[in-house]
Coordinates of C-alpha atoms in Angstrom, one line a residue:
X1 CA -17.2 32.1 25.0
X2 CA -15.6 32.0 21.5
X3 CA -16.3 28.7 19.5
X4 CA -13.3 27.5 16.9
X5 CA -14.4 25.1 13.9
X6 CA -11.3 23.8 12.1
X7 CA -13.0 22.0 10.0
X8 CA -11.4 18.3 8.2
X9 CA -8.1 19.8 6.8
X10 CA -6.8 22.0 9.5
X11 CA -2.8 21.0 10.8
X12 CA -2.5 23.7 12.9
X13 CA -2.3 27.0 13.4
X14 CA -2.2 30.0 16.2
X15 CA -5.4 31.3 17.9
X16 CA -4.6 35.2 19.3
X17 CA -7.1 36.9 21.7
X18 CA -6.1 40.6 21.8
X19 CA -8.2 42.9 24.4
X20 CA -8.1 46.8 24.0
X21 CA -8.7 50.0 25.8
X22 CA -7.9 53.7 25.0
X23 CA -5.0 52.9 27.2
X24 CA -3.3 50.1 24.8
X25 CA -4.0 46.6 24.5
X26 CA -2.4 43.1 25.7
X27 CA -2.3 39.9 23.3
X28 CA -2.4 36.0 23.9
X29 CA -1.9 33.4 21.5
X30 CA -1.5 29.8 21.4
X31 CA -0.3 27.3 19.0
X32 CA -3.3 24.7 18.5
X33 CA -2.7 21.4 16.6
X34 CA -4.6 18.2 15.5
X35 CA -3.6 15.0 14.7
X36 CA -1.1 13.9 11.5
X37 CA -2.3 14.0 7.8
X38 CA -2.8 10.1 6.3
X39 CA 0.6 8.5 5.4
X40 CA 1.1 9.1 2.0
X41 CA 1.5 5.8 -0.8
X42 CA 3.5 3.2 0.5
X43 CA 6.6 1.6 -2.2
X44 CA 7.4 -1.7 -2.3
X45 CA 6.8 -5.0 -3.5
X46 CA 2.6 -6.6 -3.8
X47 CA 3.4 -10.0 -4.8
X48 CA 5.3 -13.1 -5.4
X49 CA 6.8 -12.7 -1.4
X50 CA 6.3 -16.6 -0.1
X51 CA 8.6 -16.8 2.5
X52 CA 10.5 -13.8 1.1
X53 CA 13.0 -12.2 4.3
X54 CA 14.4 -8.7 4.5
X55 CA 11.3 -6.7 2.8
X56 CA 11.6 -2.9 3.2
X57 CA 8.3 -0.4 2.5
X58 CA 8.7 3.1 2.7
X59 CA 6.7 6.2 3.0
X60 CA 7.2 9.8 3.0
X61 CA 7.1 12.5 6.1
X62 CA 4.0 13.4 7.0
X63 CA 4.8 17.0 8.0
X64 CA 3.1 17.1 11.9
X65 CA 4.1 13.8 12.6
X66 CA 6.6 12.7 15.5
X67 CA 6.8 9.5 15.1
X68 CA 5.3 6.6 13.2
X69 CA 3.2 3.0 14.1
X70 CA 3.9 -0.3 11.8
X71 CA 1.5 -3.1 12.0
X72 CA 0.8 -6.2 9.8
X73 CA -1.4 -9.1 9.6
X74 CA -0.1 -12.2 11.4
X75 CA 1.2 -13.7 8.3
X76 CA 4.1 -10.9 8.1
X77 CA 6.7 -10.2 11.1
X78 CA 8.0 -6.7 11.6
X79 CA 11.9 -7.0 11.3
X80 CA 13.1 -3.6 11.9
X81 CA 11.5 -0.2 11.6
X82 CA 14.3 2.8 10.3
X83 CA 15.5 5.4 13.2
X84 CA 12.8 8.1 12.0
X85 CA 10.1 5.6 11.4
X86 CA 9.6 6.3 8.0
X87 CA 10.3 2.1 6.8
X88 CA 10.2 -1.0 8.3
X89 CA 11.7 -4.4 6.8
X90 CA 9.4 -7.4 7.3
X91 CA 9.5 -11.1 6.6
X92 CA 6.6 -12.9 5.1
X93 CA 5.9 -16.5 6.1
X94 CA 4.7 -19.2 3.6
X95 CA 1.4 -18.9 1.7
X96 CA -1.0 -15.2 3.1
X97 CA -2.9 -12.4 1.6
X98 CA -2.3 -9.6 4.0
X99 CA -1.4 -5.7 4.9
X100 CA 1.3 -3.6 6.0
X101 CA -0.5 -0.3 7.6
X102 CA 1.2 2.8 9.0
X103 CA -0.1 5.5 11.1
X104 CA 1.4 8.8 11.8
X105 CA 1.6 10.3 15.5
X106 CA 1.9 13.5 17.5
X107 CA 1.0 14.4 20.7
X108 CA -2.6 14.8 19.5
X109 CA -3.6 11.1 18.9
X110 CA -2.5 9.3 15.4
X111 CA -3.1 9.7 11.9
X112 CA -6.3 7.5 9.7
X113 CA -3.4 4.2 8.5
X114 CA -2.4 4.2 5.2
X115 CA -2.6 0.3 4.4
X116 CA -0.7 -1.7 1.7
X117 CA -2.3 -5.3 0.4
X118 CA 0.6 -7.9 0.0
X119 CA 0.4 -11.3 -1.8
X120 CA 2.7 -14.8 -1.4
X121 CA 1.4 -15.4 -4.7
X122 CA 2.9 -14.4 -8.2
X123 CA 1.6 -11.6 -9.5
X124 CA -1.7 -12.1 -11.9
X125 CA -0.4 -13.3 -15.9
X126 CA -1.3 -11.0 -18.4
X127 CA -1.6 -13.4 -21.1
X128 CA -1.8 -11.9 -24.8
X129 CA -3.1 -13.5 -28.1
X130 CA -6.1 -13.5 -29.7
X131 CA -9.8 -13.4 -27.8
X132 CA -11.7 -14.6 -30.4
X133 CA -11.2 -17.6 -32.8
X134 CA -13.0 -19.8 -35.4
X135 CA -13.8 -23.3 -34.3
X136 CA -11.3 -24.8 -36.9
X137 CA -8.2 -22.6 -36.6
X138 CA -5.1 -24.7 -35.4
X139 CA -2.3 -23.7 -33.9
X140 CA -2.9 -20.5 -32.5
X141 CA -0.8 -19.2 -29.9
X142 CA -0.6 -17.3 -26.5
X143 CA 1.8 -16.4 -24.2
X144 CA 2.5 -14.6 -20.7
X145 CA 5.5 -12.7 -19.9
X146 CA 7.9 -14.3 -17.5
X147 CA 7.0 -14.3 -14.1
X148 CA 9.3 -13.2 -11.2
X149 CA 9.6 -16.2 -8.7
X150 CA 6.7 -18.4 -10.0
X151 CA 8.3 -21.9 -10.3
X152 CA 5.9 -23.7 -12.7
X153 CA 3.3 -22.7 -15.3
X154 CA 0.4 -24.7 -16.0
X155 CA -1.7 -24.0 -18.8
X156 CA -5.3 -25.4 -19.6
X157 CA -8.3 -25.4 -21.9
X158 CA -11.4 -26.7 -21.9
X159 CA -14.4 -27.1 -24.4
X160 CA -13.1 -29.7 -26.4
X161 CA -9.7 -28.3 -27.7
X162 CA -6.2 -29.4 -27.3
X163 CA -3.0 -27.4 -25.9
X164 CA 0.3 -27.9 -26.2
X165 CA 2.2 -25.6 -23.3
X166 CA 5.7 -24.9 -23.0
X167 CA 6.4 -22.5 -20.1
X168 CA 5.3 -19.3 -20.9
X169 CA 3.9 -19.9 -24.0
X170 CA 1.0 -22.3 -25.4
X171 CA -0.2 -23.4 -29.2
X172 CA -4.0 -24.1 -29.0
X173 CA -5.4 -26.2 -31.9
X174 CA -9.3 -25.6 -31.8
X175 CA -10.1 -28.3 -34.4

């Protein structure tokens, strides 16, 4: 009885028994195959998608796979998935945190998912000015670039100084 170990990255390959006399010799081989490689990364949008409609994500061809499985949290509804499998358009209800995932398939069973985390919310600010200030510096100003589909920008401070916001910007007097 011969024993095969294919160990974690074997596709596929061809096994050939070949059996010999002085007379000549006779050959069998077989193709032998595992499952699909993970989904590579996954494009499109992370954030800002509250109630957003008509969202495509795309991967690329995993080389053994025949076909391809979508799924997504509750909070996201599969619209359509492309003739080869290989994107799918979604809708997004209101306010979530959730995943797209995508398996690859062939007739040996499917492929680890390759998951995506997706947001309703605006992406995070990156806010720039400076980190560290004197107690009695006045007017001193930060500001965040504008962000795609947020509506409103509140900003805040606390520990006894004032702010002045206006949009994307703020003047902070620490006096």
């Amino acid at each position: 009885v011969a024993q095969f170990n294919f160990g974690p990255t074997f596709t596929s390959g061809t096994i050939t028994i070949t059996v010999s006399n002085s007379c000549g010799s006779y050959a069998r081989s077989f193709v032998v195959r595992s499952t699909p490689s993970q989904p590579g990364g996954m494009t499109g949008p992370s954030t800002a998608l509250c109630g957003v409609s008509g969202v495509t994500y795309s991967i690329g061809a995993v080389g053994t796979a025949t076909s391809y499985t979508w799924t997504t949290t509750p909070e996201i509804a599969i619209q359509s998935v492309a003739p080869y499998g290989l994107s799918v358009v979604v809708d997004f209800l209101s306010s979530f945190t959730g995943t797209i995932c995508v398996s690859a398939n062939n007739g040996c069973g499917a492929s680890t998912q390759r998951c995506f985390i997706v947001s309703a919310r605006p992406a995070t600010p990156v806010v720039t000015g400076p980190t560290s200030v004197c107690k009695s510096q006045s007017a001193v100003g930060y500001s965040i670039p504008i962000i795609p589909s947020a509506s409103s920008y509140t900003w805040s401070v606390t520990g006894g100084a004032t702010i002045s916001p206006s949009g994307t910007s703020a003047l902070v007097n620490y006096t």
